Amino acid sequence: MTDAYIYDAIRTPRGKGRKDGSLHEVTSARLSAFTLNALKDRNGLDGHAVEDVIWGNVTQVGEQGGCLARTAVLASDLDQSIPGLSINRFCASGLEAVNLAANQVKGGAGAGYIAGGVEMMGRVAMGSDGAAIAVDPSIAMSTYFVPQGISADIIATEYGFTRDDADALAIESQKRAAAAWEAGRFDRSVVPVKDINGLTILERDEYMRPGTDMQSLGALKASFKDMGEQMPGFDAVALMKYPHLERIEHIHHAGNSSGIVDGAAAVLIGNREFGEANGLKPRARIRATAKIGTDPTIMLTGPVPVTEKILADSGMSFGDIDLFEVNEAFSAVVLRFMQAFDADPARVNVNGGAIAMGHPLGATGAIILGTLLDEMERADKETGLATLCVASGMGAATILERV
């Protein structure tokens, strides 16, 4: 099989996913098209240069429905001969788009692809597409379904993480993100969003709260306590699945969970011949990809087994990886990852994560992959691993190797 390389990775700044967010008036298709054009233009690509656009978006209804990937292509400066594929692996959609593209290249099905994703959470509400696992009793009961926030609290209870643990990780995420912006670490990847008149709409992640401290977080109410404890509550469902637990400790709230934001990201992937034909130098080789299914009730533990799987498939050990990006869906997800592997916190989410900057569901996987690559180059590291937990109990991962 041929090698697949990353030639470029860009993202938009993340806007608050509310009506007063800076990106609220931009549609999903338009932000996607803007991102595709930005990637095309800065790499000098012809409109027909790639085989396909594979685009992640989770809530595929309304303006994000109807194969948004194809709509984005037609709204962009890419040639109409380029098709589009929209995919949904929940929070890992953006990373899975990259992985699918890389494996197409490896298998010889085209020389170059654009992959990434979008989510306009302020315009298309999370969960508005419905989900059988949540609303069909015949499925929800047999899988012991609980909402993700309850799942995060189950992780905290099962593995012994306190609210102070979760809040401390959240504060560190805010500090690292603020420091990264101040040092210009995102300058290479972030493309300011402009309107049709060329005026800048947003040039910096606007969700961040760098002044966050333990006192301010301590004043927040646990977000999932009421839905868990009020009868009939989800805690009772969880305890039927995990009877060894005395109760569910509710430690997560808005300050130590990922932010609801708008944003998009795109990655340019191709074989060696694609780079040579377009005068581009590869930045990294996509060494391995992996996905896995996990317990659907606790749901968010996927980064641990999928990391074990991808390392075993690659003949590598945890110590062979220099840097890690673990999506900060909830604090407990990252805490469990570091606990499971006895990971050095200094190697995990070096520049902050979704707790500080937000989690635009369909785009986040591509975002953290680009962040990982930028940090590998800045710190002169050779290998990196990006991974995300996934709703309904899944995990996804990618290993990068600099060239």
Short mmCIF file of C-alpha atoms in Angstrom, two decimals:
data_model
loop_
_atom_site.label_atom_id
_atom_site.label_comp_id
_atom_site.label_asym_id
_atom_site.label_seq_id
_atom_site.Cartn_x
_atom_site.Cartn_y
_atom_site.Cartn_z
CA MET A 1 0.00 0.00 0.00
CA THR A 2 1.09 3.56 -0.68
CA ASP A 3 1.64 6.10 2.10
CA ALA A 4 -0.84 8.86 2.87
CA TYR A 5 0.52 12.27 3.89
CA ILE A 6 -0.89 15.44 5.38
CA TYR A 7 0.06 18.44 3.27
CA ASP A 8 -1.88 21.08 5.15
CA ALA A 9 -4.42 21.51 7.95
CA ILE A 10 -6.49 24.60 8.69
CA ARG A 11 -9.41 25.58 10.87
CA THR A 12 -11.64 28.53 11.53
CA PRO A 13 -11.70 30.22 14.90
CA ARG A 14 -14.46 28.79 17.09
CA GLY A 15 -17.40 31.10 17.72
CA LYS A 16 -19.79 30.88 20.64
CA GLY A 17 -22.65 28.59 19.68
CA ARG A 18 -25.32 31.12 20.54
CA LYS A 19 -27.36 33.77 18.77
CA ASP A 20 -24.84 36.40 19.87
CA GLY A 21 -21.88 34.31 18.65
CA SER A 22 -19.77 35.91 15.94
CA LEU A 23 -20.37 33.10 13.43
CA HIS A 24 -24.10 32.76 14.07
CA GLU A 25 -25.15 34.40 10.80
CA VAL A 26 -22.90 32.12 8.72
CA THR A 27 -24.58 28.96 7.44
CA SER A 28 -23.01 25.53 7.68
CA ALA A 29 -22.60 25.35 3.91
CA ARG A 30 -21.00 28.78 3.70
CA LEU A 31 -18.52 28.18 6.52
CA SER A 32 -17.64 24.82 4.94
CA ALA A 33 -17.17 26.43 1.52
CA PHE A 34 -15.05 29.19 3.07
CA THR A 35 -12.80 26.59 4.67
CA LEU A 36 -12.49 24.57 1.45
CA ASN A 37 -11.56 27.73 -0.47
CA ALA A 38 -8.99 28.75 2.14
CA LEU A 39 -7.29 25.35 1.89
CA LYS A 40 -7.42 25.39 -1.91
CA ASP A 41 -6.08 28.93 -2.26
CA ARG A 42 -3.17 28.75 0.15
CA ASN A 43 -1.94 25.52 -1.47
CA GLY A 44 -2.43 26.76 -5.04
CA LEU A 45 -4.68 23.86 -5.99
CA ASP A 46 -6.65 23.61 -9.18
CA GLY A 47 -10.38 23.25 -8.58
CA HIS A 48 -10.28 19.65 -9.77
CA ALA A 49 -7.09 18.61 -7.95
CA VAL A 50 -8.65 16.26 -5.38
CA GLU A 51 -10.62 13.05 -5.72
CA ASP A 52 -13.31 13.80 -3.14
CA VAL A 53 -14.31 15.91 -0.14
CA ILE A 54 -15.16 13.83 2.94
CA TRP A 55 -16.90 16.00 5.51
CA GLY A 56 -18.01 15.24 9.04
CA ASN A 57 -21.10 16.79 10.55
CA VAL A 58 -23.08 15.27 13.37
CA THR A 59 -26.52 16.87 13.37
CA GLN A 60 -27.50 16.17 9.79
CA VAL A 61 -30.84 17.98 9.57
CA GLY A 62 -31.94 21.32 8.12
CA GLU A 63 -29.06 23.27 6.66
CA GLN A 64 -26.63 20.52 7.76
CA GLY A 65 -28.62 17.80 6.00
CA GLY A 66 -28.82 16.64 2.40
CA CYS A 67 -25.15 15.65 1.99
CA LEU A 68 -23.67 18.91 3.22
CA ALA A 69 -20.29 17.89 1.77
CA ARG A 70 -21.61 18.08 -1.79
CA THR A 71 -23.43 21.34 -1.06
CA ALA A 72 -20.20 22.81 0.31
CA VAL A 73 -18.29 21.79 -2.83
CA LEU A 74 -20.87 23.45 -5.05
CA ALA A 75 -20.79 26.59 -2.89
CA SER A 76 -16.97 26.69 -3.07
CA ASP A 77 -14.45 27.34 -5.83
CA LEU A 78 -13.80 23.63 -6.27
CA ASP A 79 -14.86 22.16 -9.59
CA GLN A 80 -18.30 20.58 -9.79
CA SER A 81 -16.58 17.36 -10.84
CA ILE A 82 -15.50 16.90 -7.21
CA PRO A 83 -18.10 14.85 -5.30
CA GLY A 84 -18.77 15.05 -1.58
CA LEU A 85 -19.40 12.57 1.20
CA SER A 86 -20.96 13.54 4.53
CA ILE A 87 -20.26 11.21 7.45
CA ASN A 88 -21.34 10.96 11.06
CA ARG A 89 -19.37 9.19 13.75
CA PHE A 90 -20.61 11.66 16.32
CA CYS A 91 -17.75 13.56 18.00
CA ALA A 92 -15.10 11.75 15.95
CA SER A 93 -16.65 12.67 12.59
CA GLY A 94 -13.90 15.12 11.61
CA LEU A 95 -11.15 12.64 12.48
CA GLU A 96 -12.97 9.77 10.81
CA ALA A 97 -13.25 11.85 7.63
CA VAL A 98 -9.46 12.19 7.65
CA ASN A 99 -8.99 8.51 8.38
CA LEU A 100 -11.32 7.48 5.56
CA ALA A 101 -9.52 9.76 3.13
CA ALA A 102 -6.11 8.48 4.22
CA ASN A 103 -7.16 4.87 3.80
CA GLN A 104 -8.60 5.62 0.34
CA VAL A 105 -5.24 7.08 -0.63
CA LYS A 106 -3.41 4.10 0.86
CA GLY A 107 -5.61 1.75 -1.13
CA GLY A 108 -5.01 3.57 -4.40
CA ALA A 109 -8.50 5.09 -4.75
CA GLY A 110 -7.34 8.56 -5.73
CA ALA A 111 -4.22 10.62 -5.15
CA GLY A 112 -5.59 13.49 -3.07
CA TYR A 113 -8.51 14.29 -0.77
CA ILE A 114 -9.84 17.10 1.39
CA ALA A 115 -11.29 15.88 4.67
CA GLY A 116 -12.61 17.61 7.75
CA GLY A 117 -15.93 18.82 9.02
CA VAL A 118 -18.20 21.50 10.40
CA GLU A 119 -20.75 22.03 13.13
CA MET A 120 -22.83 25.17 13.59
CA MET A 121 -24.14 24.36 17.04
CA GLY A 122 -25.72 27.79 17.46
CA ARG A 123 -27.79 27.27 14.32
CA VAL A 124 -28.52 23.53 14.33
CA ALA A 125 -29.18 22.34 17.86
CA MET A 126 -27.37 19.23 19.09
CA GLY A 127 -29.83 16.34 19.28
CA SER A 128 -32.38 17.92 16.94
CA ASP A 129 -31.90 15.03 14.51
CA GLY A 130 -33.23 12.52 17.03
CA ALA A 131 -31.58 9.24 18.02
CA ALA A 132 -33.18 5.83 18.28
CA ILE A 133 -30.84 4.81 21.07
CA ALA A 134 -32.26 7.64 23.17
CA VAL A 135 -35.95 7.66 22.19
CA ASP A 136 -36.81 4.06 21.20
CA PRO A 137 -37.55 2.24 24.47
CA SER A 138 -36.76 -1.16 22.98
CA ILE A 139 -33.19 0.02 22.31
CA ALA A 140 -32.70 2.48 25.17
CA MET A 141 -33.71 -0.07 27.79
CA SER A 142 -31.58 -2.90 26.47
CA THR A 143 -28.49 -0.68 26.21
CA TYR A 144 -29.08 1.08 29.56
CA PHE A 145 -28.97 4.43 27.79
CA VAL A 146 -28.07 7.55 29.76
CA PRO A 147 -27.12 11.02 28.43
CA GLN A 148 -23.43 11.75 27.89
CA GLY A 149 -23.15 13.99 30.94
CA ILE A 150 -24.30 11.13 33.14
CA SER A 151 -21.77 8.89 31.38
CA ALA A 152 -19.00 11.34 32.23
CA ASP A 153 -20.10 11.32 35.85
CA ILE A 154 -20.11 7.49 35.80
CA ILE A 155 -16.48 7.58 34.65
CA ALA A 156 -15.62 9.93 37.50
CA THR A 157 -17.37 7.66 40.00
CA GLU A 158 -15.93 4.42 38.64
CA TYR A 159 -12.34 5.65 38.46
CA GLY A 160 -12.26 7.91 41.50
CA PHE A 161 -12.05 11.42 40.05
CA THR A 162 -13.26 14.25 42.27
CA ARG A 163 -14.78 17.56 41.29
CA ASP A 164 -11.53 19.25 42.27
CA ASP A 165 -9.68 16.93 39.87
CA ALA A 166 -12.04 17.85 37.05
CA ASP A 167 -11.94 21.56 37.81
CA ALA A 168 -8.14 21.60 38.00
CA LEU A 169 -7.93 20.01 34.55
CA ALA A 170 -10.39 22.60 33.21
CA ILE A 171 -8.34 25.48 34.60
CA GLU A 172 -5.19 24.03 33.07
CA SER A 173 -6.96 23.80 29.70
CA GLN A 174 -7.88 27.48 29.91
CA LYS A 175 -4.33 28.47 30.88
CA ARG A 176 -2.76 26.43 28.10
CA ALA A 177 -5.15 27.72 25.45
CA ALA A 178 -4.58 31.34 26.47
CA ALA A 179 -0.82 30.84 26.48
CA ALA A 180 -0.94 29.16 23.06
CA TRP A 181 -2.87 32.05 21.55
CA GLU A 182 -0.54 34.58 23.18
CA ALA A 183 2.51 32.76 21.78
CA GLY A 184 1.03 32.54 18.29
CA ARG A 185 0.95 28.74 18.25
CA PHE A 186 -2.32 28.68 16.31
CA ASP A 187 -1.26 31.25 13.71
CA ARG A 188 -0.34 28.70 11.06
CA SER A 189 -3.65 26.86 11.17
CA VAL A 190 -6.33 29.39 12.05
CA VAL A 191 -7.88 31.18 9.07
CA PRO A 192 -9.90 34.27 10.06
CA VAL A 193 -13.48 34.13 8.80
CA LYS A 194 -14.46 36.98 6.49
CA ASP A 195 -17.79 38.09 5.07
CA ILE A 196 -18.61 38.61 1.37
CA ASN A 197 -17.13 42.12 1.59
CA GLY A 198 -13.82 40.82 2.90
CA LEU A 199 -14.42 42.15 6.41
CA THR A 200 -13.24 39.94 9.26
CA ILE A 201 -16.04 38.34 11.26
CA LEU A 202 -13.91 36.33 13.66
CA GLU A 203 -10.17 35.80 13.96
CA ARG A 204 -9.80 34.25 17.43
CA ASP A 205 -11.54 31.55 19.47
CA GLU A 206 -14.15 33.51 21.40
CA TYR A 207 -15.35 30.91 23.90
CA MET A 208 -12.24 31.02 26.09
CA ARG A 209 -12.42 32.18 29.71
CA PRO A 210 -8.76 32.56 30.75
CA GLY A 211 -9.66 34.08 34.12
CA THR A 212 -11.29 30.85 35.28
CA ASP A 213 -10.19 29.71 38.75
CA MET A 214 -11.20 27.11 41.33
CA GLN A 215 -13.43 29.60 43.13
CA SER A 216 -15.45 30.53 40.04
CA LEU A 217 -15.83 26.89 39.03
CA GLY A 218 -16.79 25.94 42.57
CA ALA A 219 -19.82 28.22 42.33
CA LEU A 220 -21.29 26.27 39.39
CA LYS A 221 -24.02 23.72 39.92
CA ALA A 222 -23.39 20.17 38.73
CA SER A 223 -25.14 20.08 35.35
CA PHE A 224 -26.40 16.50 35.38
CA LYS A 225 -27.32 16.00 39.02
CA ASP A 226 -31.04 16.74 38.64
CA MET A 227 -31.57 14.59 35.57
CA GLY A 228 -29.70 11.83 37.32
CA GLU A 229 -31.41 11.93 40.69
CA GLN A 230 -34.96 13.10 40.04
CA MET A 231 -37.20 10.07 39.73
CA PRO A 232 -37.40 8.35 37.44
CA GLY A 233 -33.79 9.38 36.94
CA PHE A 234 -30.86 8.22 34.88
CA ASP A 235 -28.79 7.40 37.95
CA ALA A 236 -31.12 4.48 38.59
CA VAL A 237 -30.50 3.21 35.07
CA ALA A 238 -26.74 3.52 35.52
CA LEU A 239 -26.80 1.70 38.84
CA MET A 240 -28.67 -1.21 37.27
CA LYS A 241 -25.77 -1.51 34.83
CA TYR A 242 -23.10 -0.92 37.47
CA PRO A 243 -24.54 -2.31 40.73
CA HIS A 244 -21.15 -2.23 42.44
CA LEU A 245 -21.41 1.57 42.62
CA GLU A 246 -23.18 2.96 45.68
CA ARG A 247 -24.23 6.14 43.85
CA ILE A 248 -23.20 8.35 40.94
CA GLU A 249 -21.02 11.31 41.91
CA HIS A 250 -22.04 14.30 39.79
CA ILE A 251 -18.92 16.40 39.23
CA HIS A 252 -19.34 17.86 35.73
CA HIS A 253 -20.70 21.29 34.90
CA ALA A 254 -20.36 23.91 32.18
CA GLY A 255 -16.88 24.89 33.32
CA ASN A 256 -15.26 21.45 33.14
CA SER A 257 -17.09 20.19 30.06
CA SER A 258 -16.61 21.08 26.40
CA GLY A 259 -18.10 24.30 25.08
CA ILE A 260 -20.91 24.55 22.51
CA VAL A 261 -19.42 26.43 19.57
CA ASP A 262 -19.48 26.92 15.80
CA GLY A 263 -16.50 26.03 13.61
CA ALA A 264 -14.99 24.13 10.70
CA ALA A 265 -11.67 22.49 9.79
CA ALA A 266 -10.09 20.93 6.70
CA VAL A 267 -7.07 18.70 6.07
CA LEU A 268 -5.34 18.14 2.72
CA ILE A 269 -4.30 14.50 2.30
CA GLY A 270 -2.53 12.79 -0.58
CA ASN A 271 0.12 10.39 -1.73
CA ARG A 272 3.66 11.40 -2.63
CA GLU A 273 2.79 11.87 -6.30
CA PHE A 274 -0.04 14.27 -5.37
CA GLY A 275 2.41 16.50 -3.53
CA GLU A 276 4.93 16.43 -6.35
CA ALA A 277 2.27 17.26 -8.94
CA ASN A 278 1.08 20.26 -6.89
CA GLY A 279 4.46 21.48 -5.67
CA LEU A 280 3.72 20.62 -2.04
CA LYS A 281 5.87 19.13 0.70
CA PRO A 282 4.34 16.59 3.08
CA ARG A 283 4.22 17.60 6.73
CA ALA A 284 3.42 14.21 8.24
CA ARG A 285 2.61 10.64 7.35
CA ILE A 286 -0.61 9.14 8.61
CA ARG A 287 0.94 6.05 10.09
CA ALA A 288 -2.18 4.36 11.43
CA THR A 289 -5.91 4.78 12.04
CA ALA A 290 -8.27 2.88 14.30
CA LYS A 291 -11.83 2.78 15.59
CA ILE A 292 -13.56 0.65 18.20
CA GLY A 293 -16.88 0.05 19.92
CA THR A 294 -17.20 0.22 23.72
CA ASP A 295 -19.78 -0.02 26.51
CA PRO A 296 -22.67 2.28 25.41
CA THR A 297 -23.71 3.27 28.94
CA ILE A 298 -20.44 4.62 30.28
CA MET A 299 -19.99 5.56 26.63
CA LEU A 300 -16.98 7.89 26.76
CA THR A 301 -14.11 5.57 27.66
CA GLY A 302 -13.24 4.83 24.00
CA PRO A 303 -9.91 6.72 23.92
CA VAL A 304 -8.33 4.07 26.14
CA PRO A 305 -9.12 0.86 24.19
CA VAL A 306 -8.76 2.53 20.79
CA THR A 307 -5.30 3.77 21.79
CA GLU A 308 -4.39 0.25 22.91
CA LYS A 309 -5.68 -1.06 19.58
CA ILE A 310 -3.89 1.41 17.33
CA LEU A 311 -0.60 0.94 19.20
CA ALA A 312 -0.87 -2.85 18.93
CA ASP A 313 -1.77 -2.64 15.24
CA SER A 314 1.25 -0.41 14.66
CA GLY A 315 3.70 -2.44 16.72
CA MET A 316 4.26 0.57 18.99
CA SER A 317 4.16 1.21 22.71
CA PHE A 318 2.71 4.18 24.56
CA GLY A 319 6.21 5.47 25.19
CA ASP A 320 6.84 5.66 21.43
CA ILE A 321 4.37 8.55 21.14
CA ASP A 322 5.71 12.02 21.86
CA LEU A 323 2.47 14.03 22.07
CA PHE A 324 -1.22 13.30 22.57
CA GLU A 325 -4.42 15.14 21.76
CA VAL A 326 -7.35 13.71 23.72
CA ASN A 327 -10.59 15.57 23.07
CA GLU A 328 -11.81 17.30 26.22
CA ALA A 329 -15.47 16.34 25.88
CA PHE A 330 -15.55 16.20 29.68
CA SER A 331 -12.73 16.42 32.19
CA ALA A 332 -13.17 12.81 33.26
CA VAL A 333 -12.45 11.58 29.73
CA VAL A 334 -8.95 13.04 29.76
CA LEU A 335 -8.37 12.14 33.40
CA ARG A 336 -9.22 8.51 32.65
CA PHE A 337 -6.89 8.46 29.62
CA MET A 338 -3.97 9.78 31.67
CA GLN A 339 -4.75 7.39 34.52
CA ALA A 340 -4.98 4.34 32.26
CA PHE A 341 -1.60 4.97 30.65
CA ASP A 342 0.11 6.80 33.52
CA ALA A 343 0.61 9.58 30.98
CA ASP A 344 2.70 12.65 31.67
CA PRO A 345 0.20 15.57 31.65
CA ALA A 346 2.87 17.70 29.94
CA ARG A 347 2.47 15.53 26.82
CA VAL A 348 -1.34 15.66 26.69
CA ASN A 349 -3.28 18.58 25.18
CA VAL A 350 -0.27 20.87 25.35
CA ASN A 351 -2.21 23.85 23.97
CA GLY A 352 -5.48 23.37 25.81
CA GLY A 353 -8.59 21.78 24.41
CA ALA A 354 -12.34 21.80 23.99
CA ILE A 355 -13.05 22.81 27.58
CA ALA A 356 -11.35 26.11 26.88
CA MET A 357 -12.00 26.61 23.16
CA GLY A 358 -15.13 24.58 22.46
CA HIS A 359 -16.16 21.41 20.64
CA PRO A 360 -17.83 21.94 17.23
CA LEU A 361 -18.84 18.30 16.99
CA GLY A 362 -18.25 17.48 13.32
CA ALA A 363 -15.06 19.53 13.08
CA THR A 364 -13.25 18.76 16.32
CA GLY A 365 -11.46 15.61 15.17
CA ALA A 366 -9.86 17.49 12.28
CA ILE A 367 -9.10 20.43 14.56
CA ILE A 368 -7.19 18.42 17.15
CA LEU A 369 -5.26 16.61 14.41
CA GLY A 370 -4.10 19.94 13.01
CA THR A 371 -3.25 21.19 16.50
CA LEU A 372 -1.24 18.04 17.11
CA LEU A 373 0.71 18.44 13.86
CA ASP A 374 1.49 22.09 14.57
CA GLU A 375 2.79 21.23 18.03
CA MET A 376 4.88 18.33 16.72
CA GLU A 377 6.60 20.74 14.36
CA ARG A 378 6.97 23.52 16.92
CA ALA A 379 8.42 21.22 19.57
CA ASP A 380 10.40 19.16 17.03
CA LYS A 381 8.67 15.89 17.99
CA GLU A 382 8.42 12.88 15.73
CA THR A 383 5.15 11.12 16.63
CA GLY A 384 1.71 12.12 17.83
CA LEU A 385 -1.63 10.47 18.56
CA ALA A 386 -5.07 12.08 18.38
CA THR A 387 -8.12 10.39 19.88
CA LEU A 388 -11.72 11.14 20.80
CA CYS A 389 -14.49 9.54 22.79
CA VAL A 390 -17.66 8.97 20.78
CA ALA A 391 -21.35 8.89 21.65
CA SER A 392 -23.09 5.51 21.94
CA GLY A 393 -19.80 3.95 23.04
CA MET A 394 -17.04 4.22 20.43
CA GLY A 395 -13.51 5.55 20.06
CA ALA A 396 -11.34 6.75 17.18
CA ALA A 397 -7.62 7.43 16.87
CA THR A 398 -4.91 8.47 14.41
CA ILE A 399 -1.12 8.28 14.67
CA LEU A 400 0.98 10.88 12.86
CA GLU A 401 4.67 10.58 12.04
CA ARG A 402 6.66 13.60 10.80
CA VAL A 403 8.52 13.34 7.54
#
